[in-house]
Amino acid sequence: MDHVDRKIIAALRDNGRATYAEVGRTVGLSPSSVHERVGKLEAAGVITGYHATVDPRAVGLGVTALVGIQPTDTASNDEIADELSVLPEVESCYAVAGDEAFVVKVRVETVDELEHTLGRLRRIDGVGRTRTTVVLSTRFEGRPNNQLLDDDVTS
């Protein structure tokens, strides 16, 4: 991956719907060259997908919580993660250092639904304890970190 590939990635992270022509103007390449490079980046697994960013409240998911999960001494972290992955309200799952093995981001409609979800999480085999932080407001989220992709960064 070279300097131009990094610029293409940064442009797509800022606007995943940008056309090859728009990206080409940003990075100084023809649309066909951008198309070829993007295809190679996708094939190499650097670009793993595209998605729409949606306001959770607009689709009825007004409650967000971060839930720390502390496993039992005999728990399998892989099995816990597998169980977490099938819960639609678990948006993200991070394996973390410390007393907790995981921190998950949960989005639900109401506080009552959050209580129900926490009960489901606690019933997963191997989950010893949970610690929940309810998000009051989101100042920013999903911001692309293009720090290492910018031209001004020196190696």
Short mmCIF file of N, CA and C in Angstrom, two decimals:
data_model
loop_
_atom_site.label_atom_id
_atom_site.label_comp_id
_atom_site.label_asym_id
_atom_site.label_seq_id
_atom_site.Cartn_x
_atom_site.Cartn_y
_atom_site.Cartn_z
N MET A 1 0.86 -1.18 0.00
CA MET A 1 0.00 0.00 0.00
C MET A 1 0.90 1.23 0.00
N ASP A 2 0.67 2.09 -0.98
CA ASP A 2 1.51 3.28 -1.10
C ASP A 2 0.77 4.53 -0.64
N HIS A 3 1.43 5.65 -0.83
CA HIS A 3 0.92 6.96 -0.42
C HIS A 3 -0.44 7.26 -1.08
N VAL A 4 -0.59 6.94 -2.34
CA VAL A 4 -1.84 7.23 -3.06
C VAL A 4 -2.97 6.34 -2.53
N ASP A 5 -2.67 5.07 -2.27
CA ASP A 5 -3.68 4.18 -1.68
C ASP A 5 -4.17 4.74 -0.36
N ARG A 6 -3.26 5.25 0.44
CA ARG A 6 -3.65 5.83 1.73
C ARG A 6 -4.56 7.04 1.55
N LYS A 7 -4.28 7.84 0.55
CA LYS A 7 -5.14 9.01 0.27
C LYS A 7 -6.53 8.56 -0.20
N ILE A 8 -6.57 7.51 -1.00
CA ILE A 8 -7.86 6.97 -1.46
C ILE A 8 -8.66 6.46 -0.27
N ILE A 9 -8.01 5.72 0.62
CA ILE A 9 -8.69 5.20 1.81
C ILE A 9 -9.24 6.35 2.65
N ALA A 10 -8.44 7.38 2.85
CA ALA A 10 -8.89 8.53 3.65
C ALA A 10 -10.10 9.18 2.99
N ALA A 11 -10.07 9.33 1.68
CA ALA A 11 -11.20 9.95 0.98
C ALA A 11 -12.46 9.11 1.13
N LEU A 12 -12.34 7.80 1.00
CA LEU A 12 -13.50 6.92 1.13
C LEU A 12 -14.00 6.84 2.57
N ARG A 13 -13.11 6.94 3.53
CA ARG A 13 -13.55 6.95 4.93
C ARG A 13 -14.33 8.21 5.23
N ASP A 14 -13.97 9.30 4.58
CA ASP A 14 -14.71 10.55 4.77
C ASP A 14 -16.05 10.52 4.05
N ASN A 15 -16.10 9.86 2.89
CA ASN A 15 -17.34 9.78 2.11
C ASN A 15 -17.34 8.49 1.30
N GLY A 16 -17.93 7.46 1.86
CA GLY A 16 -17.98 6.16 1.21
C GLY A 16 -18.81 6.13 -0.06
N ARG A 17 -19.60 7.17 -0.29
CA ARG A 17 -20.42 7.23 -1.50
C ARG A 17 -19.78 8.07 -2.60
N ALA A 18 -18.58 8.54 -2.36
CA ALA A 18 -17.89 9.35 -3.37
C ALA A 18 -17.68 8.51 -4.63
N THR A 19 -17.85 9.15 -5.78
CA THR A 19 -17.61 8.45 -7.05
C THR A 19 -16.10 8.32 -7.26
N TYR A 20 -15.74 7.44 -8.19
CA TYR A 20 -14.32 7.30 -8.52
C TYR A 20 -13.78 8.61 -9.09
N ALA A 21 -14.62 9.35 -9.80
CA ALA A 21 -14.19 10.64 -10.34
C ALA A 21 -13.91 11.62 -9.21
N GLU A 22 -14.78 11.66 -8.21
CA GLU A 22 -14.57 12.57 -7.07
C GLU A 22 -13.31 12.20 -6.30
N VAL A 23 -13.13 10.91 -6.04
CA VAL A 23 -11.91 10.47 -5.34
C VAL A 23 -10.69 10.78 -6.19
N GLY A 24 -10.81 10.56 -7.50
CA GLY A 24 -9.69 10.85 -8.41
C GLY A 24 -9.27 12.31 -8.35
N ARG A 25 -10.25 13.23 -8.30
CA ARG A 25 -9.91 14.65 -8.19
C ARG A 25 -9.19 14.93 -6.88
N THR A 26 -9.60 14.25 -5.82
CA THR A 26 -8.99 14.46 -4.51
C THR A 26 -7.54 13.97 -4.48
N VAL A 27 -7.29 12.83 -5.12
CA VAL A 27 -5.97 12.21 -5.02
C VAL A 27 -5.10 12.40 -6.26
N GLY A 28 -5.66 13.03 -7.30
CA GLY A 28 -4.87 13.30 -8.50
C GLY A 28 -4.74 12.12 -9.45
N LEU A 29 -5.79 11.30 -9.56
CA LEU A 29 -5.78 10.15 -10.48
C LEU A 29 -7.03 10.16 -11.34
N SER A 30 -6.99 9.40 -12.40
CA SER A 30 -8.18 9.23 -13.25
C SER A 30 -9.16 8.31 -12.53
N PRO A 31 -10.45 8.42 -12.88
CA PRO A 31 -11.44 7.53 -12.28
C PRO A 31 -11.11 6.05 -12.48
N SER A 32 -10.60 5.69 -13.66
CA SER A 32 -10.28 4.28 -13.90
C SER A 32 -9.12 3.81 -13.02
N SER A 33 -8.16 4.67 -12.77
CA SER A 33 -7.05 4.31 -11.87
C SER A 33 -7.55 4.13 -10.44
N VAL A 34 -8.45 5.02 -10.01
CA VAL A 34 -9.03 4.89 -8.67
C VAL A 34 -9.81 3.59 -8.58
N HIS A 35 -10.60 3.30 -9.59
CA HIS A 35 -11.40 2.06 -9.61
C HIS A 35 -10.50 0.84 -9.47
N GLU A 36 -9.40 0.81 -10.21
CA GLU A 36 -8.46 -0.31 -10.15
C GLU A 36 -7.85 -0.43 -8.76
N ARG A 37 -7.41 0.69 -8.20
CA ARG A 37 -6.78 0.65 -6.88
C ARG A 37 -7.78 0.25 -5.79
N VAL A 38 -9.02 0.77 -5.87
CA VAL A 38 -10.04 0.39 -4.89
C VAL A 38 -10.31 -1.11 -4.98
N GLY A 39 -10.40 -1.63 -6.19
CA GLY A 39 -10.60 -3.07 -6.36
C GLY A 39 -9.49 -3.88 -5.71
N LYS A 40 -8.26 -3.45 -5.85
CA LYS A 40 -7.12 -4.14 -5.24
C LYS A 40 -7.18 -4.03 -3.71
N LEU A 41 -7.56 -2.85 -3.21
CA LEU A 41 -7.68 -2.68 -1.76
C LEU A 41 -8.79 -3.55 -1.19
N GLU A 42 -9.89 -3.70 -1.91
CA GLU A 42 -10.97 -4.60 -1.48
C GLU A 42 -10.51 -6.05 -1.50
N ALA A 43 -9.84 -6.45 -2.58
CA ALA A 43 -9.38 -7.83 -2.72
C ALA A 43 -8.36 -8.19 -1.63
N ALA A 44 -7.57 -7.21 -1.22
CA ALA A 44 -6.55 -7.45 -0.19
C ALA A 44 -7.14 -7.42 1.22
N GLY A 45 -8.42 -7.07 1.34
CA GLY A 45 -9.05 -7.02 2.66
C GLY A 45 -8.79 -5.74 3.41
N VAL A 46 -8.23 -4.73 2.76
CA VAL A 46 -8.01 -3.44 3.40
C VAL A 46 -9.34 -2.71 3.54
N ILE A 47 -10.09 -2.64 2.45
CA ILE A 47 -11.44 -2.09 2.48
C ILE A 47 -12.37 -3.28 2.64
N THR A 48 -13.09 -3.31 3.74
CA THR A 48 -13.90 -4.49 4.07
C THR A 48 -15.39 -4.30 3.83
N GLY A 49 -15.82 -3.09 3.48
CA GLY A 49 -17.23 -2.90 3.21
C GLY A 49 -17.62 -1.45 3.23
N TYR A 50 -18.87 -1.21 2.90
CA TYR A 50 -19.45 0.13 2.86
C TYR A 50 -20.79 0.05 3.59
N HIS A 51 -21.17 1.12 4.25
CA HIS A 51 -22.44 1.10 4.97
C HIS A 51 -23.01 2.51 5.11
N ALA A 52 -24.28 2.55 5.41
CA ALA A 52 -24.94 3.83 5.66
C ALA A 52 -24.84 4.13 7.16
N THR A 53 -24.56 5.36 7.49
CA THR A 53 -24.56 5.80 8.87
C THR A 53 -25.96 6.33 9.16
N VAL A 54 -26.60 5.75 10.18
CA VAL A 54 -28.00 6.05 10.47
C VAL A 54 -28.10 6.63 11.88
N ASP A 55 -28.97 7.61 12.06
CA ASP A 55 -29.25 8.15 13.37
C ASP A 55 -30.08 7.11 14.13
N PRO A 56 -29.52 6.50 15.19
CA PRO A 56 -30.25 5.44 15.90
C PRO A 56 -31.63 5.88 16.39
N ARG A 57 -31.73 7.13 16.86
CA ARG A 57 -33.03 7.62 17.35
C ARG A 57 -34.07 7.65 16.25
N ALA A 58 -33.64 7.96 15.03
CA ALA A 58 -34.57 8.04 13.91
C ALA A 58 -35.17 6.68 13.56
N VAL A 59 -34.49 5.61 13.95
CA VAL A 59 -35.02 4.26 13.67
C VAL A 59 -35.52 3.59 14.95
N GLY A 60 -35.75 4.40 16.00
CA GLY A 60 -36.36 3.89 17.22
C GLY A 60 -35.42 3.32 18.25
N LEU A 61 -34.13 3.53 18.10
CA LEU A 61 -33.16 3.00 19.07
C LEU A 61 -32.62 4.15 19.91
N GLY A 62 -33.45 4.61 20.84
CA GLY A 62 -33.13 5.80 21.61
C GLY A 62 -32.27 5.61 22.84
N VAL A 63 -31.99 4.35 23.21
CA VAL A 63 -31.20 4.09 24.41
C VAL A 63 -29.93 3.33 24.02
N THR A 64 -28.80 3.91 24.39
CA THR A 64 -27.51 3.28 24.15
C THR A 64 -26.85 3.03 25.50
N ALA A 65 -26.25 1.86 25.63
CA ALA A 65 -25.53 1.53 26.86
C ALA A 65 -24.24 0.80 26.53
N LEU A 66 -23.24 1.00 27.37
CA LEU A 66 -21.99 0.26 27.29
C LEU A 66 -22.01 -0.72 28.44
N VAL A 67 -21.85 -2.00 28.12
CA VAL A 67 -21.95 -3.03 29.14
C VAL A 67 -20.63 -3.78 29.23
N GLY A 68 -20.01 -3.71 30.41
CA GLY A 68 -18.81 -4.50 30.67
C GLY A 68 -19.23 -5.88 31.12
N ILE A 69 -18.56 -6.90 30.59
CA ILE A 69 -18.91 -8.28 30.91
C ILE A 69 -17.71 -8.96 31.54
N GLN A 70 -17.91 -9.39 32.79
CA GLN A 70 -16.87 -10.12 33.50
C GLN A 70 -17.24 -11.60 33.47
N PRO A 71 -16.38 -12.44 32.89
CA PRO A 71 -16.70 -13.87 32.81
C PRO A 71 -16.43 -14.59 34.12
N THR A 72 -16.99 -15.77 34.23
CA THR A 72 -16.66 -16.64 35.35
C THR A 72 -15.25 -17.20 35.13
N ASP A 73 -14.68 -17.81 36.16
CA ASP A 73 -13.32 -18.35 36.05
C ASP A 73 -13.22 -19.48 35.03
N THR A 74 -14.31 -20.18 34.80
CA THR A 74 -14.28 -21.33 33.88
C THR A 74 -14.85 -21.01 32.50
N ALA A 75 -15.16 -19.76 32.26
CA ALA A 75 -15.82 -19.37 31.00
C ALA A 75 -14.87 -19.42 29.82
N SER A 76 -15.43 -19.67 28.66
CA SER A 76 -14.71 -19.58 27.40
C SER A 76 -15.06 -18.25 26.75
N ASN A 77 -14.06 -17.40 26.60
CA ASN A 77 -14.31 -16.09 25.99
C ASN A 77 -14.85 -16.23 24.57
N ASP A 78 -14.36 -17.22 23.83
CA ASP A 78 -14.85 -17.43 22.46
C ASP A 78 -16.33 -17.79 22.46
N GLU A 79 -16.74 -18.63 23.40
CA GLU A 79 -18.15 -19.03 23.46
C GLU A 79 -19.03 -17.84 23.87
N ILE A 80 -18.55 -17.02 24.80
CA ILE A 80 -19.30 -15.83 25.20
C ILE A 80 -19.44 -14.90 23.99
N ALA A 81 -18.35 -14.67 23.28
CA ALA A 81 -18.39 -13.79 22.11
C ALA A 81 -19.34 -14.33 21.05
N ASP A 82 -19.36 -15.63 20.86
CA ASP A 82 -20.29 -16.23 19.89
C ASP A 82 -21.73 -15.97 20.29
N GLU A 83 -22.03 -16.10 21.58
CA GLU A 83 -23.40 -15.84 22.07
C GLU A 83 -23.76 -14.36 21.93
N LEU A 84 -22.81 -13.48 22.19
CA LEU A 84 -23.06 -12.05 22.04
C LEU A 84 -23.34 -11.68 20.59
N SER A 85 -22.69 -12.36 19.68
CA SER A 85 -22.82 -12.01 18.26
C SER A 85 -24.20 -12.28 17.69
N VAL A 86 -24.99 -13.12 18.35
CA VAL A 86 -26.34 -13.43 17.83
C VAL A 86 -27.40 -12.49 18.40
N LEU A 87 -27.05 -11.65 19.35
CA LEU A 87 -28.01 -10.72 19.92
C LEU A 87 -28.07 -9.46 19.05
N PRO A 88 -29.20 -9.19 18.41
CA PRO A 88 -29.26 -8.06 17.49
C PRO A 88 -29.04 -6.70 18.16
N GLU A 89 -29.32 -6.60 19.45
CA GLU A 89 -29.16 -5.32 20.14
C GLU A 89 -27.70 -5.02 20.49
N VAL A 90 -26.82 -6.01 20.37
CA VAL A 90 -25.39 -5.80 20.62
C VAL A 90 -24.78 -5.31 19.31
N GLU A 91 -24.46 -4.02 19.28
CA GLU A 91 -23.95 -3.39 18.07
C GLU A 91 -22.46 -3.60 17.89
N SER A 92 -21.71 -3.58 18.98
CA SER A 92 -20.26 -3.74 18.92
C SER A 92 -19.82 -4.55 20.13
N CYS A 93 -18.73 -5.30 19.94
CA CYS A 93 -18.17 -6.10 21.03
C CYS A 93 -16.66 -5.97 20.99
N TYR A 94 -16.10 -5.53 22.11
CA TYR A 94 -14.66 -5.33 22.21
C TYR A 94 -14.10 -6.24 23.31
N ALA A 95 -13.08 -7.02 22.98
CA ALA A 95 -12.33 -7.75 24.00
C ALA A 95 -11.38 -6.74 24.62
N VAL A 96 -11.36 -6.65 25.95
CA VAL A 96 -10.60 -5.60 26.62
C VAL A 96 -9.72 -6.19 27.72
N ALA A 97 -8.74 -5.41 28.14
CA ALA A 97 -7.89 -5.78 29.26
C ALA A 97 -8.54 -5.29 30.55
N GLY A 98 -8.27 -5.97 31.64
CA GLY A 98 -8.81 -5.57 32.93
C GLY A 98 -9.70 -6.65 33.50
N ASP A 99 -10.52 -6.28 34.49
CA ASP A 99 -11.41 -7.24 35.14
C ASP A 99 -12.46 -7.79 34.18
N GLU A 100 -12.89 -6.95 33.26
CA GLU A 100 -13.91 -7.36 32.31
C GLU A 100 -13.22 -7.92 31.07
N ALA A 101 -13.83 -8.93 30.47
CA ALA A 101 -13.28 -9.51 29.26
C ALA A 101 -13.79 -8.79 28.02
N PHE A 102 -15.01 -8.25 28.13
CA PHE A 102 -15.64 -7.59 26.99
C PHE A 102 -16.32 -6.30 27.42
N VAL A 103 -16.40 -5.37 26.49
CA VAL A 103 -17.31 -4.23 26.59
C VAL A 103 -18.14 -4.27 25.32
N VAL A 104 -19.46 -4.26 25.49
CA VAL A 104 -20.35 -4.28 24.33
C VAL A 104 -21.17 -3.01 24.30
N LYS A 105 -21.46 -2.55 23.08
CA LYS A 105 -22.36 -1.41 22.90
C LYS A 105 -23.72 -1.97 22.51
N VAL A 106 -24.72 -1.59 23.29
CA VAL A 106 -26.08 -2.08 23.10
C VAL A 106 -26.96 -0.90 22.72
N ARG A 107 -27.82 -1.11 21.74
CA ARG A 107 -28.82 -0.08 21.38
C ARG A 107 -30.19 -0.73 21.40
N VAL A 108 -31.10 -0.08 22.13
CA VAL A 108 -32.48 -0.57 22.27
C VAL A 108 -33.44 0.60 22.24
N GLU A 109 -34.74 0.27 22.21
CA GLU A 109 -35.77 1.31 22.13
C GLU A 109 -35.94 2.07 23.45
N THR A 110 -36.04 1.33 24.56
CA THR A 110 -36.42 1.94 25.84
C THR A 110 -35.55 1.39 26.96
N VAL A 111 -35.66 2.03 28.11
CA VAL A 111 -34.96 1.55 29.30
C VAL A 111 -35.51 0.18 29.71
N ASP A 112 -36.80 -0.03 29.55
CA ASP A 112 -37.38 -1.35 29.84
C ASP A 112 -36.74 -2.43 28.96
N GLU A 113 -36.54 -2.10 27.68
CA GLU A 113 -35.90 -3.05 26.77
C GLU A 113 -34.44 -3.27 27.16
N LEU A 114 -33.78 -2.24 27.67
CA LEU A 114 -32.40 -2.39 28.15
C LEU A 114 -32.38 -3.37 29.32
N GLU A 115 -33.31 -3.24 30.23
CA GLU A 115 -33.37 -4.16 31.36
C GLU A 115 -33.55 -5.60 30.87
N HIS A 116 -34.40 -5.80 29.90
CA HIS A 116 -34.62 -7.13 29.32
C HIS A 116 -33.33 -7.66 28.67
N THR A 117 -32.64 -6.79 27.94
CA THR A 117 -31.39 -7.18 27.28
C THR A 117 -30.32 -7.54 28.30
N LEU A 118 -30.23 -6.77 29.37
CA LEU A 118 -29.24 -7.09 30.41
C LEU A 118 -29.52 -8.46 31.02
N GLY A 119 -30.78 -8.78 31.20
CA GLY A 119 -31.13 -10.12 31.68
C GLY A 119 -30.67 -11.20 30.72
N ARG A 120 -30.84 -10.96 29.43
CA ARG A 120 -30.38 -11.93 28.42
C ARG A 120 -28.86 -12.07 28.45
N LEU A 121 -28.16 -10.95 28.61
CA LEU A 121 -26.70 -11.00 28.68
C LEU A 121 -26.24 -11.80 29.89
N ARG A 122 -26.88 -11.58 31.03
CA ARG A 122 -26.48 -12.26 32.26
C ARG A 122 -26.76 -13.77 32.22
N ARG A 123 -27.69 -14.17 31.37
CA ARG A 123 -28.00 -15.60 31.25
C ARG A 123 -27.08 -16.35 30.29
N ILE A 124 -26.20 -15.64 29.62
CA ILE A 124 -25.24 -16.31 28.74
C ILE A 124 -24.30 -17.13 29.61
N ASP A 125 -24.12 -18.39 29.23
CA ASP A 125 -23.25 -19.29 29.98
C ASP A 125 -21.84 -18.71 30.04
N GLY A 126 -21.32 -18.56 31.24
CA GLY A 126 -19.97 -18.04 31.43
C GLY A 126 -19.92 -16.57 31.83
N VAL A 127 -21.05 -15.87 31.75
CA VAL A 127 -21.07 -14.47 32.18
C VAL A 127 -21.27 -14.44 33.69
N GLY A 128 -20.29 -13.88 34.39
CA GLY A 128 -20.36 -13.81 35.84
C GLY A 128 -21.06 -12.55 36.33
N ARG A 129 -20.63 -11.41 35.77
CA ARG A 129 -21.19 -10.12 36.18
C ARG A 129 -21.20 -9.17 34.99
N THR A 130 -22.07 -8.18 35.09
CA THR A 130 -22.08 -7.11 34.10
C THR A 130 -22.02 -5.77 34.82
N ARG A 131 -21.51 -4.78 34.13
CA ARG A 131 -21.49 -3.41 34.63
C ARG A 131 -21.96 -2.53 33.50
N THR A 132 -23.04 -1.79 33.74
CA THR A 132 -23.69 -1.03 32.67
C THR A 132 -23.53 0.46 32.86
N THR A 133 -23.19 1.14 31.78
CA THR A 133 -23.15 2.60 31.73
C THR A 133 -24.14 3.03 30.66
N VAL A 134 -25.15 3.79 31.06
CA VAL A 134 -26.13 4.29 30.10
C VAL A 134 -25.60 5.59 29.50
N VAL A 135 -25.65 5.68 28.18
CA VAL A 135 -25.19 6.87 27.47
C VAL A 135 -26.29 7.93 27.53
N LEU A 136 -25.95 9.11 28.03
CA LEU A 136 -26.91 10.20 28.09
C LEU A 136 -27.02 10.94 26.77
N SER A 137 -25.87 11.18 26.14
CA SER A 137 -25.87 11.80 24.81
C SER A 137 -24.59 11.39 24.10
N THR A 138 -24.64 11.45 22.79
CA THR A 138 -23.48 11.10 21.98
C THR A 138 -22.94 12.37 21.35
N ARG A 139 -21.74 12.73 21.72
CA ARG A 139 -21.12 13.95 21.19
C ARG A 139 -20.59 13.71 19.78
N PHE A 140 -19.95 12.57 19.54
CA PHE A 140 -19.58 12.14 18.21
C PHE A 140 -19.33 10.64 18.26
N GLU A 141 -19.42 10.03 17.09
CA GLU A 141 -19.30 8.57 17.03
C GLU A 141 -18.95 8.18 15.60
N GLY A 142 -18.18 7.12 15.46
CA GLY A 142 -17.88 6.60 14.14
C GLY A 142 -17.03 7.52 13.28
N ARG A 143 -16.31 8.40 13.93
CA ARG A 143 -15.47 9.35 13.20
C ARG A 143 -14.26 8.60 12.63
N PRO A 144 -14.00 8.76 11.32
CA PRO A 144 -12.84 8.07 10.76
C PRO A 144 -11.54 8.69 11.27
N ASN A 145 -10.63 7.84 11.70
CA ASN A 145 -9.32 8.29 12.14
C ASN A 145 -8.36 8.13 10.97
N ASN A 146 -8.15 9.21 10.25
CA ASN A 146 -7.27 9.19 9.08
C ASN A 146 -5.88 9.71 9.41
N GLN A 147 -5.53 9.76 10.68
CA GLN A 147 -4.26 10.33 11.10
C GLN A 147 -3.08 9.72 10.36
N LEU A 148 -3.03 8.41 10.27
CA LEU A 148 -1.90 7.75 9.61
C LEU A 148 -2.04 7.73 8.10
N LEU A 149 -3.16 8.23 7.59
CA LEU A 149 -3.39 8.26 6.14
C LEU A 149 -3.13 9.63 5.55
N ASP A 150 -2.97 10.65 6.40
CA ASP A 150 -2.77 12.01 5.93
C ASP A 150 -1.37 12.21 5.37
N ASP A 151 -1.27 13.15 4.46
CA ASP A 151 0.03 13.48 3.83
C ASP A 151 1.03 14.03 4.82
N ASP A 152 0.56 14.74 5.84
CA ASP A 152 1.46 15.47 6.74
C ASP A 152 2.18 14.58 7.73
N VAL A 153 1.77 13.31 7.84
CA VAL A 153 2.41 12.41 8.79
C VAL A 153 3.69 11.87 8.20
N THR A 154 4.77 11.98 8.95
CA THR A 154 6.06 11.44 8.47
C THR A 154 6.33 10.14 9.18
N SER A 155 6.97 9.23 8.48
CA SER A 155 7.26 7.91 9.05
C SER A 155 8.47 7.94 9.92
#
